[in-house]
Amino acid sequence: MDVTTALQKFRELQETSHAYSHALGVLYYDGATTAPAASAAGRGRTMGTLAGIHYDLTAGEETIKLIDFLKAHLDELTDVQKREVTYFARDLEYTASIPKEEFVAYQVLLNDAEDVWRKAKNENDFDAFAPYLEKIFDTNRRFAGYYKPDMAPYDVLLNTYEHGLTMAQCDAFFAALREKVVPLLEKVVAAPKPDTSFLQGHFPLEKQRAFSDRLMELMKIDRSRCAIGETEHPFTTGFNNHDVRITTHYHEEDAVSSMYSVIHEGGHALYDMGSADEYEYTCLAGGVSMGIHESQSRFWENIIGRSEEFCALVLPVLQELFPENFANITPEQLYKAVNKSEPSLIRTEADELTYALHIMVRYDLEKALMEGSLTVKELPAAWNAKMKEYLGVDVPDDARGVLQDTHWAGGMVGYFPSYALGSAYGAQMLAKMKEDLDVSALISAGETDKIAAWLEEKLWRHGSRYDPDELFLRCCEAPFDPKWFTDYLTEKFTKVYNLV
Amino acid sequence: MDVTTALQKFRELQETSHAYSHALGVLYYDGATTAPAASAAGRGRTMGTLAGIHYDLTAGEETIKLIDFLKAHLDELTDVQKREVTYFARDLEYTASIPKEEFVAYQVLLNDAEDVWRKAKNENDFDAFAPYLEKIFDTNRRFAGYYKPDMAPYDVLLNTYEHGLTMAQCDAFFAALREKVVPLLEKVVAAPKPDTSFLQGHFPLEKQRAFSDRLMELMKIDRSRCAIGETEHPFTTGFNNHDVRITTHYHEEDAVSSMYSVIHEGGHALYDMGSADEYEYTCLAGGVSMGIHESQSRFWENIIGRSEEFCALVLPVLQELFPENFANITPEQLYKAVNKSEPSLIRTEADELTYALHIMVRYDLEKALMEGSLTVKELPAAWNAKMKEYLGVDVPDDARGVLQDTHWAGGMVGYFPSYALGSAYGAQMLAKMKEDLDVSALISAGETDKIAAWLEEKLWRHGSRYDPDELFLRCCEAPFDPKWFTDYLTEKFTKVYNLV
């Protein structure tokens, strides 16, 4: 085999691999948004078959040989080709390190665990879920050991979602956050609460759907590339840079819950749509890590969407669609209402200030479970103790406690820190952006496309060309520092709550 | 290889083949209903890749060897296994008879032809489409020759959609229809027309969507297995008997256009959902032919949906949703209005009586084109002459003439007769059904599930276990005879139009 032939084969492999991912993605999306209820078993069967073929394709012997050959000839490749090979090899090496029968057994376990978790959550029955959770953590520990026997298992997992991330970095990051956020939150809790009563009422679905379209318009999202659907839990999925889907969940009694879901998922979608054409149908297409992805979604949701300027921009739309609730509301009232902060039980409903504390609880527990210093049996009590410690709240039951998130049931151990990291990345990006743009003025003028253009240039167009730390460095021209985030939070919440 | 191993391999092959069909089906459905506009190219690329892999899987050398082995051991198989092998072999032999590069070139041609046809139709420009149409007919003639060199090419094509069907049978069928329908239509044309003015008005989409749900309720369609979407042209697609999708097209000014689409597609869906579990994930799952499929859709649309009893059943729903139009309408007025018959230009809008005449035009022309007695160049003039001869109408332009249907652009030559055959099958099935059930009373009582149960027992549950002629014989206990259909039409339209 010569290098040209190998590259040709590698390109075909990536295209075929993409076709399977695309099909599996559409099957999943269709299942979540459109498919009739009884279709799950048949879809599971088809997805299982295709996922198995996809596994053999991307981690089979022939592929291992091909990638080994290309790795032995890296010197003859362009920089982009080198990155393609090493990036592809990472997933391959992880997957290939796991015996196939264990890999398949794990997929079956996750499939069952999802159902068991849902039921356990509904019935507030942690014991029913515990054996599955134990197996999931055990399997993750074992798999991490197969892949990188010399690395701490939890570091291996953190790397899956944010390449290069370590526990040492997370510890420092969360310590810095805790130091600033906890005293800030204490002041916020002691201050008078903003009025949020006008956010509640009756908001018919049809009007909320129209509102979603208007929000996407304000974000300048190209609708010919981005569709919106409805699901229990909002999410984004992209098949290529011309085909991205977001979903939201409408609550008839609440106008802003779906609003911030649409803006958050819209941020993910913009990132996916901004990936350069040159990387399409290769492994470098699309976002590089969950941390960078969350930085974009949370940038749009919080930094833009919960800014004073955006509140002024969106208020006339709210007044037009829901005059009963918003006719007499000022931009400042809206701004304060959507930034109301208070310790609460549920992560997905947490405000910008307390959100990271919810993540810290999960980080501490995941870390302890992976290190073996905590058992699954002890987990509910440990959860409740951490919630009390960081947020000062008493957890009334496991359904609103340790069972609330789907991540662990889905095998996503090590994912949570990306949410907090993403928020913090975004604050530092904002500071950098302000060197080039008058961000406030652009939002006020509705010229969010200029903000998007900056993000596209610095981040989106690069797809997975650079690892997250390198991409961040290229964008911000400085290493990541959580002080930008804590400064941002301090300034914002001091203002919202008139603190001294 | 022993037979047990071969059967095991064959079962796996069918399951894998089904997974590809399922994925391709969902990609197509998603593209037609949900996907953003700019997603077409990426989806085409993925579908092309997967279709190529699917082709290699179902028509590749290894599969040919496997099927040859099983065919040599048919004596050792059960009846169902024999049928699986011979039924699977039919498609395989057809596909394998075509050189792969010609097969692929044809897919590319069809892909382009679809776009060219759409444009040609919009711009009333037959000449733009003619070269594509010529290639499509040429290719079909050539492929038919590869597959069955000793058979007339058009017979080969008719067999693709209705196994066992010949030109001789079609000629006799259409002659019998013509003999009865043409004089009946003359009387209808001379009679006073029923009032249909109340069918026009303003029918908001949201209410029409609710109406679709009510119609599916009246048809006792299990919504946990059947979803409804919206597309330009209504269609049905089924992935397994627990996952069927229908679509409709809403016209804001017309209440019954979508109503009859929903009932028609609902009939297809019931057939797909009725296929027995034992055949799932094998090649025997789902409907056996287009003729039988259309017999079910047109049975529900016309025989049930356009009956006096069903009109009485659905009228209160129309009155509830659209009181402005229907408050003062009687069941008899509705019945007469939805059965208004008159010669027209467009097949898809034709009534039950004139519909078969539209099919005859297409049948005659396809036959002549395949035999070589007509050229594509001569086609528009020939179309117009046939329309004048059978329906007495003057075709004003090709857009409303020879360019109106998508079938030929899609390569579906030989498909049209199934529509007329299906209608006629249905009338004979009705006669047989009446020996067991009081059909009128059941519709009046809203007990359409008992009608469905009869059809399920006689037809649906058998999936593709029997060829269409055998299935028909098992259901009706008599060979197909068009007299049941002409009698049915004569009786119905004599009544609707008070003819003597």
PDB file of C-alpha atoms in Angstrom, chain A residues 123-356:
ATOM      1  CA  GLU A 123     -41.199   5.998  41.618  1.00  0.00           C
ATOM      2  CA  ASN A 124     -38.476   7.622  43.716  1.00  0.00           C
ATOM      3  CA  ASP A 125     -36.811   4.222  44.070  1.00  0.00           C
ATOM      4  CA  PHE A 126     -33.023   4.533  44.064  1.00  0.00           C
ATOM      5  CA  ASP A 127     -32.554   0.903  45.105  1.00  0.00           C
ATOM      6  CA  ALA A 128     -34.070  -0.270  41.814  1.00  0.00           C
ATOM      7  CA  PHE A 129     -31.502   1.715  39.858  1.00  0.00           C
ATOM      8  CA  ALA A 130     -28.493   1.114  42.130  1.00  0.00           C
ATOM      9  CA  PRO A 131     -27.378  -2.251  40.665  1.00  0.00           C
ATOM     10  CA  TYR A 132     -27.340  -0.739  37.173  1.00  0.00           C
ATOM     11  CA  LEU A 133     -25.478   2.319  38.322  1.00  0.00           C
ATOM     12  CA  GLU A 134     -22.920   0.115  40.027  1.00  0.00           C
ATOM     13  CA  LYS A 135     -22.351  -1.831  36.817  1.00  0.00           C
ATOM     14  CA  ILE A 136     -22.106   1.363  34.794  1.00  0.00           C
ATOM     15  CA  PHE A 137     -19.437   2.830  37.067  1.00  0.00           C
ATOM     16  CA  ASP A 138     -17.598  -0.511  37.235  1.00  0.00           C
ATOM     17  CA  THR A 139     -17.638  -0.840  33.451  1.00  0.00           C
ATOM     18  CA  ASN A 140     -16.393   2.696  32.959  1.00  0.00           C
ATOM     19  CA  ARG A 141     -13.568   2.067  35.395  1.00  0.00           C
ATOM     20  CA  ARG A 142     -12.667  -1.185  33.617  1.00  0.00           C
ATOM     21  CA  PHE A 143     -12.839   0.360  30.131  1.00  0.00           C
ATOM     22  CA  ALA A 144     -10.695   3.288  31.247  1.00  0.00           C
ATOM     23  CA  GLY A 145      -8.148   0.746  32.461  1.00  0.00           C
ATOM     24  CA  TYR A 146      -8.139  -1.094  29.142  1.00  0.00           C
ATOM     25  CA  TYR A 147      -7.513   2.124  27.270  1.00  0.00           C
ATOM     26  CA  LYS A 148      -4.977   3.857  29.505  1.00  0.00           C
ATOM     27  CA  PRO A 149      -3.822   1.504  32.237  1.00  0.00           C
ATOM     28  CA  ASP A 150      -1.344   4.082  33.545  1.00  0.00           C
ATOM     29  CA  MET A 151      -3.793   6.929  33.950  1.00  0.00           C
ATOM     30  CA  ALA A 152      -6.322   7.500  36.737  1.00  0.00           C
ATOM     31  CA  PRO A 153      -9.655   6.130  35.422  1.00  0.00           C
ATOM     32  CA  TYR A 154     -11.578   9.358  36.043  1.00  0.00           C
ATOM     33  CA  ASP A 155      -8.954  11.358  34.145  1.00  0.00           C
ATOM     34  CA  VAL A 156      -9.468   8.974  31.221  1.00  0.00           C
ATOM     35  CA  LEU A 157     -13.190   9.691  31.289  1.00  0.00           C
ATOM     36  CA  LEU A 158     -12.786  13.466  31.604  1.00  0.00           C
ATOM     37  CA  ASN A 159     -10.625  13.244  28.488  1.00  0.00           C
ATOM     38  CA  THR A 160     -13.416  11.570  26.550  1.00  0.00           C
ATOM     39  CA  TYR A 161     -15.510  14.719  26.762  1.00  0.00           C
ATOM     40  CA  GLU A 162     -12.792  17.343  27.012  1.00  0.00           C
ATOM     41  CA  HIS A 163      -9.475  16.200  25.650  1.00  0.00           C
ATOM     42  CA  GLY A 164      -6.616  17.186  27.940  1.00  0.00           C
ATOM     43  CA  LEU A 165      -8.766  17.831  30.978  1.00  0.00           C
ATOM     44  CA  THR A 166      -7.545  16.411  34.296  1.00  0.00           C
ATOM     45  CA  MET A 167      -8.867  16.145  37.832  1.00  0.00           C
ATOM     46  CA  ALA A 168      -6.098  18.488  38.931  1.00  0.00           C
ATOM     47  CA  GLN A 169      -7.433  21.170  36.574  1.00  0.00           C
ATOM     48  CA  CYS A 170     -11.011  20.564  37.632  1.00  0.00           C
ATOM     49  CA  ASP A 171     -10.079  20.739  41.315  1.00  0.00           C
ATOM     50  CA  ALA A 172      -8.398  24.098  40.812  1.00  0.00           C
ATOM     51  CA  PHE A 173     -11.248  25.382  38.656  1.00  0.00           C
ATOM     52  CA  PHE A 174     -13.978  24.394  41.064  1.00  0.00           C
ATOM     53  CA  ALA A 175     -12.023  25.689  44.068  1.00  0.00           C
ATOM     54  CA  ALA A 176     -11.693  29.087  42.391  1.00  0.00           C
ATOM     55  CA  LEU A 177     -15.410  29.104  41.604  1.00  0.00           C
ATOM     56  CA  ARG A 178     -16.407  28.060  45.086  1.00  0.00           C
ATOM     57  CA  GLU A 179     -14.296  30.779  46.629  1.00  0.00           C
ATOM     58  CA  LYS A 180     -16.139  33.511  44.722  1.00  0.00           C
ATOM     59  CA  VAL A 181     -19.566  32.091  44.056  1.00  0.00           C
ATOM     60  CA  VAL A 182     -20.475  30.889  47.542  1.00  0.00           C
ATOM     61  CA  PRO A 183     -20.085  34.319  49.252  1.00  0.00           C
ATOM     62  CA  LEU A 184     -21.726  36.030  46.281  1.00  0.00           C
ATOM     63  CA  LEU A 185     -24.674  33.683  46.521  1.00  0.00           C
ATOM     64  CA  GLU A 186     -24.979  34.397  50.240  1.00  0.00           C
ATOM     65  CA  LYS A 187     -25.428  38.093  49.474  1.00  0.00           C
ATOM     66  CA  VAL A 188     -27.913  37.319  46.716  1.00  0.00           C
ATOM     67  CA  VAL A 189     -29.967  35.109  49.006  1.00  0.00           C
ATOM     68  CA  ALA A 190     -30.134  37.872  51.607  1.00  0.00           C
ATOM     69  CA  ALA A 191     -31.260  40.503  49.061  1.00  0.00           C
ATOM     70  CA  PRO A 192     -34.885  41.158  48.022  1.00  0.00           C
ATOM     71  CA  LYS A 193     -36.008  38.935  45.112  1.00  0.00           C
ATOM     72  CA  PRO A 194     -37.018  40.416  41.745  1.00  0.00           C
ATOM     73  CA  ASP A 195     -40.654  40.051  40.713  1.00  0.00           C
ATOM     74  CA  THR A 196     -41.104  37.063  38.370  1.00  0.00           C
ATOM     75  CA  SER A 197     -44.879  36.718  38.637  1.00  0.00           C
ATOM     76  CA  PHE A 198     -45.458  37.975  35.070  1.00  0.00           C
ATOM     77  CA  LEU A 199     -43.476  35.055  33.645  1.00  0.00           C
ATOM     78  CA  GLN A 200     -46.268  32.743  34.741  1.00  0.00           C
ATOM     79  CA  GLY A 201     -49.639  32.581  33.007  1.00  0.00           C
ATOM     80  CA  HIS A 202     -51.170  30.862  30.034  1.00  0.00           C
ATOM     81  CA  PHE A 203     -49.022  30.741  26.897  1.00  0.00           C
ATOM     82  CA  PRO A 204     -50.717  28.668  24.164  1.00  0.00           C
ATOM     83  CA  LEU A 205     -48.487  26.207  22.319  1.00  0.00           C
ATOM     84  CA  GLU A 206     -49.183  27.707  18.900  1.00  0.00           C
ATOM     85  CA  LYS A 207     -47.959  31.103  20.083  1.00  0.00           C
ATOM     86  CA  GLN A 208     -44.931  29.605  21.778  1.00  0.00           C
ATOM     87  CA  ARG A 209     -44.077  27.861  18.498  1.00  0.00           C
ATOM     88  CA  ALA A 210     -44.311  31.180  16.695  1.00  0.00           C
ATOM     89  CA  PHE A 211     -42.145  32.673  19.455  1.00  0.00           C
ATOM     90  CA  SER A 212     -39.453  30.035  18.814  1.00  0.00           C
ATOM     91  CA  ASP A 213     -39.350  31.079  15.166  1.00  0.00           C
ATOM     92  CA  ARG A 214     -38.955  34.698  16.199  1.00  0.00           C
ATOM     93  CA  LEU A 215     -36.159  33.850  18.622  1.00  0.00           C
ATOM     94  CA  MET A 216     -34.270  31.945  15.927  1.00  0.00           C
ATOM     95  CA  GLU A 217     -34.754  34.972  13.708  1.00  0.00           C
ATOM     96  CA  LEU A 218     -33.238  37.215  16.400  1.00  0.00           C
ATOM     97  CA  MET A 219     -30.292  34.806  16.561  1.00  0.00           C
ATOM     98  CA  LYS A 220     -30.016  34.952  12.734  1.00  0.00           C
ATOM     99  CA  ILE A 221     -30.170  31.183  12.510  1.00  0.00           C
ATOM    100  CA  ASP A 222     -30.384  29.993   8.893  1.00  0.00           C
ATOM    101  CA  ARG A 223     -33.599  28.012   8.964  1.00  0.00           C
ATOM    102  CA  SER A 224     -32.812  26.273   5.701  1.00  0.00           C
ATOM    103  CA  ARG A 225     -30.141  24.432   7.694  1.00  0.00           C
ATOM    104  CA  CYS A 226     -31.839  24.134  11.054  1.00  0.00           C
ATOM    105  CA  ALA A 227     -35.187  22.611  12.011  1.00  0.00           C
ATOM    106  CA  ILE A 228     -36.890  22.664  15.414  1.00  0.00           C
ATOM    107  CA  GLY A 229     -38.805  19.808  17.030  1.00  0.00           C
ATOM    108  CA  GLU A 230     -40.403  19.079  20.391  1.00  0.00           C
ATOM    109  CA  THR A 231     -39.158  16.590  22.977  1.00  0.00           C
ATOM    110  CA  GLU A 232     -39.372  15.942  26.708  1.00  0.00           C
ATOM    111  CA  HIS A 233     -35.777  17.131  27.186  1.00  0.00           C
ATOM    112  CA  PRO A 234     -34.389  19.719  24.745  1.00  0.00           C
ATOM    113  CA  PHE A 235     -31.300  18.721  22.764  1.00  0.00           C
ATOM    114  CA  THR A 236     -29.363  19.491  19.588  1.00  0.00           C
ATOM    115  CA  THR A 237     -28.076  17.078  17.005  1.00  0.00           C
ATOM    116  CA  GLY A 238     -26.248  17.821  13.785  1.00  0.00           C
ATOM    117  CA  PHE A 239     -25.710  15.495  10.846  1.00  0.00           C
ATOM    118  CA  ASN A 240     -23.622  17.921   8.804  1.00  0.00           C
ATOM    119  CA  ASN A 241     -23.241  21.701   8.635  1.00  0.00           C
ATOM    120  CA  HIS A 242     -26.364  21.972   6.448  1.00  0.00           C
ATOM    121  CA  ASP A 243     -28.583  19.805   8.628  1.00  0.00           C
ATOM    122  CA  VAL A 244     -28.898  20.577  12.306  1.00  0.00           C
ATOM    123  CA  ARG A 245     -31.896  19.959  14.547  1.00  0.00           C
ATOM    124  CA  ILE A 246     -32.770  21.518  17.849  1.00  0.00           C
ATOM    125  CA  THR A 247     -35.652  20.636  20.115  1.00  0.00           C
ATOM    126  CA  THR A 248     -37.468  22.380  22.906  1.00  0.00           C
ATOM    127  CA  HIS A 249     -40.133  21.602  25.455  1.00  0.00           C
ATOM    128  CA  TYR A 250     -43.125  23.916  25.796  1.00  0.00           C
ATOM    129  CA  HIS A 251     -44.719  24.516  29.181  1.00  0.00           C
ATOM    130  CA  GLU A 252     -48.098  26.143  28.709  1.00  0.00           C
ATOM    131  CA  GLU A 253     -47.867  28.013  32.000  1.00  0.00           C
ATOM    132  CA  ASP A 254     -44.349  29.373  31.456  1.00  0.00           C
ATOM    133  CA  ALA A 255     -43.111  31.645  28.670  1.00  0.00           C
ATOM    134  CA  VAL A 256     -39.392  31.686  29.298  1.00  0.00           C
ATOM    135  CA  SER A 257     -38.563  28.058  29.993  1.00  0.00           C
ATOM    136  CA  SER A 258     -38.793  27.154  26.314  1.00  0.00           C
ATOM    137  CA  MET A 259     -37.339  30.543  25.340  1.00  0.00           C
ATOM    138  CA  TYR A 260     -34.039  29.770  27.048  1.00  0.00           C
ATOM    139  CA  SER A 261     -34.041  26.210  25.753  1.00  0.00           C
ATOM    140  CA  VAL A 262     -34.366  27.509  22.197  1.00  0.00           C
ATOM    141  CA  ILE A 263     -31.560  30.035  22.707  1.00  0.00           C
ATOM    142  CA  HIS A 264     -29.322  27.441  24.396  1.00  0.00           C
ATOM    143  CA  GLU A 265     -29.877  24.782  21.720  1.00  0.00           C
ATOM    144  CA  GLY A 266     -29.654  27.475  19.064  1.00  0.00           C
ATOM    145  CA  GLY A 267     -26.143  28.200  20.332  1.00  0.00           C
ATOM    146  CA  HIS A 268     -25.181  24.545  19.878  1.00  0.00           C
ATOM    147  CA  ALA A 269     -26.736  24.621  16.408  1.00  0.00           C
ATOM    148  CA  LEU A 270     -24.813  27.728  15.336  1.00  0.00           C
ATOM    149  CA  TYR A 271     -21.561  26.035  16.348  1.00  0.00           C
ATOM    150  CA  ASP A 272     -22.449  22.917  14.300  1.00  0.00           C
ATOM    151  CA  MET A 273     -23.545  24.955  11.284  1.00  0.00           C
ATOM    152  CA  GLY A 274     -20.400  27.058  11.425  1.00  0.00           C
ATOM    153  CA  SER A 275     -18.044  24.109  10.936  1.00  0.00           C
ATOM    154  CA  ALA A 276     -16.130  24.668   7.666  1.00  0.00           C
ATOM    155  CA  ASP A 277     -17.163  22.859   4.485  1.00  0.00           C
ATOM    156  CA  GLU A 278     -13.640  21.523   4.025  1.00  0.00           C
ATOM    157  CA  TYR A 279     -14.010  19.246   7.040  1.00  0.00           C
ATOM    158  CA  GLU A 280     -17.430  17.875   6.114  1.00  0.00           C
ATOM    159  CA  TYR A 281     -17.673  14.080   5.855  1.00  0.00           C
ATOM    160  CA  THR A 282     -14.414  13.701   7.762  1.00  0.00           C
ATOM    161  CA  CYS A 283     -13.898  13.095  11.450  1.00  0.00           C
ATOM    162  CA  LEU A 284     -12.957  16.779  11.826  1.00  0.00           C
ATOM    163  CA  ALA A 285     -16.490  18.028  11.056  1.00  0.00           C
ATOM    164  CA  GLY A 286     -18.492  19.552  13.904  1.00  0.00           C
ATOM    165  CA  GLY A 287     -17.674  20.651  17.437  1.00  0.00           C
ATOM    166  CA  VAL A 288     -14.498  19.430  19.090  1.00  0.00           C
ATOM    167  CA  SER A 289     -15.584  18.864  22.685  1.00  0.00           C
ATOM    168  CA  MET A 290     -18.503  19.109  25.038  1.00  0.00           C
ATOM    169  CA  GLY A 291     -16.823  21.948  26.936  1.00  0.00           C
ATOM    170  CA  ILE A 292     -16.478  24.104  23.826  1.00  0.00           C
ATOM    171  CA  HIS A 293     -19.994  23.094  22.767  1.00  0.00           C
ATOM    172  CA  GLU A 294     -21.451  24.134  26.093  1.00  0.00           C
ATOM    173  CA  SER A 295     -19.440  27.347  25.968  1.00  0.00           C
ATOM    174  CA  GLN A 296     -21.351  28.286  22.819  1.00  0.00           C
ATOM    175  CA  SER A 297     -24.797  27.229  24.012  1.00  0.00           C
ATOM    176  CA  ARG A 298     -24.377  28.903  27.369  1.00  0.00           C
ATOM    177  CA  PHE A 299     -22.834  31.995  25.763  1.00  0.00           C
ATOM    178  CA  TRP A 300     -26.024  32.479  23.752  1.00  0.00           C
ATOM    179  CA  GLU A 301     -28.339  31.483  26.561  1.00  0.00           C
ATOM    180  CA  ASN A 302     -26.795  33.489  29.396  1.00  0.00           C
ATOM    181  CA  ILE A 303     -24.273  36.026  28.201  1.00  0.00           C
ATOM    182  CA  ILE A 304     -26.404  37.164  25.270  1.00  0.00           C
ATOM    183  CA  GLY A 305     -29.905  35.879  26.079  1.00  0.00           C
ATOM    184  CA  ARG A 306     -29.932  37.020  29.702  1.00  0.00           C
ATOM    185  CA  SER A 307     -28.255  40.372  28.991  1.00  0.00           C
ATOM    186  CA  GLU A 308     -30.085  43.647  29.537  1.00  0.00           C
ATOM    187  CA  GLU A 309     -29.758  44.443  25.833  1.00  0.00           C
ATOM    188  CA  PHE A 310     -31.256  41.171  24.665  1.00  0.00           C
ATOM    189  CA  CYS A 311     -34.120  41.533  27.129  1.00  0.00           C
ATOM    190  CA  ALA A 312     -34.860  44.912  25.555  1.00  0.00           C
ATOM    191  CA  LEU A 313     -34.663  43.334  22.091  1.00  0.00           C
ATOM    192  CA  VAL A 314     -36.984  40.431  22.811  1.00  0.00           C
ATOM    193  CA  LEU A 315     -39.509  42.283  24.968  1.00  0.00           C
ATOM    194  CA  PRO A 316     -41.495  43.760  22.029  1.00  0.00           C
ATOM    195  CA  VAL A 317     -41.902  40.232  20.626  1.00  0.00           C
ATOM    196  CA  LEU A 318     -43.185  39.005  23.988  1.00  0.00           C
ATOM    197  CA  GLN A 319     -45.514  41.992  24.159  1.00  0.00           C
ATOM    198  CA  GLU A 320     -46.843  41.271  20.678  1.00  0.00           C
ATOM    199  CA  LEU A 321     -47.443  37.566  21.315  1.00  0.00           C
ATOM    200  CA  PHE A 322     -48.414  37.651  24.996  1.00  0.00           C
ATOM    201  CA  PRO A 323     -49.753  41.136  25.711  1.00  0.00           C
ATOM    202  CA  GLU A 324     -51.651  40.038  28.814  1.00  0.00           C
ATOM    203  CA  ASN A 325     -48.411  39.252  30.587  1.00  0.00           C
ATOM    204  CA  PHE A 326     -45.933  41.688  29.092  1.00  0.00           C
ATOM    205  CA  ALA A 327     -47.779  44.834  28.002  1.00  0.00           C
ATOM    206  CA  ASN A 328     -46.680  46.843  31.029  1.00  0.00           C
ATOM    207  CA  ILE A 329     -43.313  45.265  31.664  1.00  0.00           C
ATOM    208  CA  THR A 330     -40.065  47.228  31.221  1.00  0.00           C
ATOM    209  CA  PRO A 331     -36.831  45.766  29.828  1.00  0.00           C
ATOM    210  CA  GLU A 332     -35.292  46.153  33.252  1.00  0.00           C
ATOM    211  CA  GLN A 333     -38.086  44.171  34.893  1.00  0.00           C
ATOM    212  CA  LEU A 334     -37.637  41.388  32.355  1.00  0.00           C
ATOM    213  CA  TYR A 335     -33.857  41.453  32.797  1.00  0.00           C
ATOM    214  CA  LYS A 336     -34.129  41.122  36.551  1.00  0.00           C
ATOM    215  CA  ALA A 337     -36.804  38.432  36.371  1.00  0.00           C
ATOM    216  CA  VAL A 338     -34.844  36.158  34.024  1.00  0.00           C
ATOM    217  CA  ASN A 339     -31.780  36.566  36.232  1.00  0.00           C
ATOM    218  CA  LYS A 340     -33.458  35.703  39.494  1.00  0.00           C
ATOM    219  CA  SER A 341     -31.029  33.559  41.450  1.00  0.00           C
ATOM    220  CA  GLU A 342     -31.752  31.184  44.287  1.00  0.00           C
ATOM    221  CA  PRO A 343     -30.497  27.841  45.508  1.00  0.00           C
ATOM    222  CA  SER A 344     -32.682  25.069  44.150  1.00  0.00           C
ATOM    223  CA  LEU A 345     -32.862  21.328  43.772  1.00  0.00           C
ATOM    224  CA  ILE A 346     -32.846  20.752  40.017  1.00  0.00           C
ATOM    225  CA  ARG A 347     -29.787  21.416  37.865  1.00  0.00           C
ATOM    226  CA  THR A 348     -31.613  21.999  34.583  1.00  0.00           C
ATOM    227  CA  GLU A 349     -33.717  24.713  36.191  1.00  0.00           C
ATOM    228  CA  ALA A 350     -30.824  26.366  38.010  1.00  0.00           C
ATOM    229  CA  ASP A 351     -29.899  29.981  37.302  1.00  0.00           C
ATOM    230  CA  GLU A 352     -26.582  31.160  35.929  1.00  0.00           C
ATOM    231  CA  LEU A 353     -25.070  31.802  39.354  1.00  0.00           C
ATOM    232  CA  THR A 354     -26.000  28.584  41.138  1.00  0.00           C
ATOM    233  CA  TYR A 355     -25.577  26.318  38.101  1.00  0.00           C
ATOM    234  CA  ALA A 356     -21.900  25.602  38.662  1.00  0.00           C
TER     235      ALA A 356
END
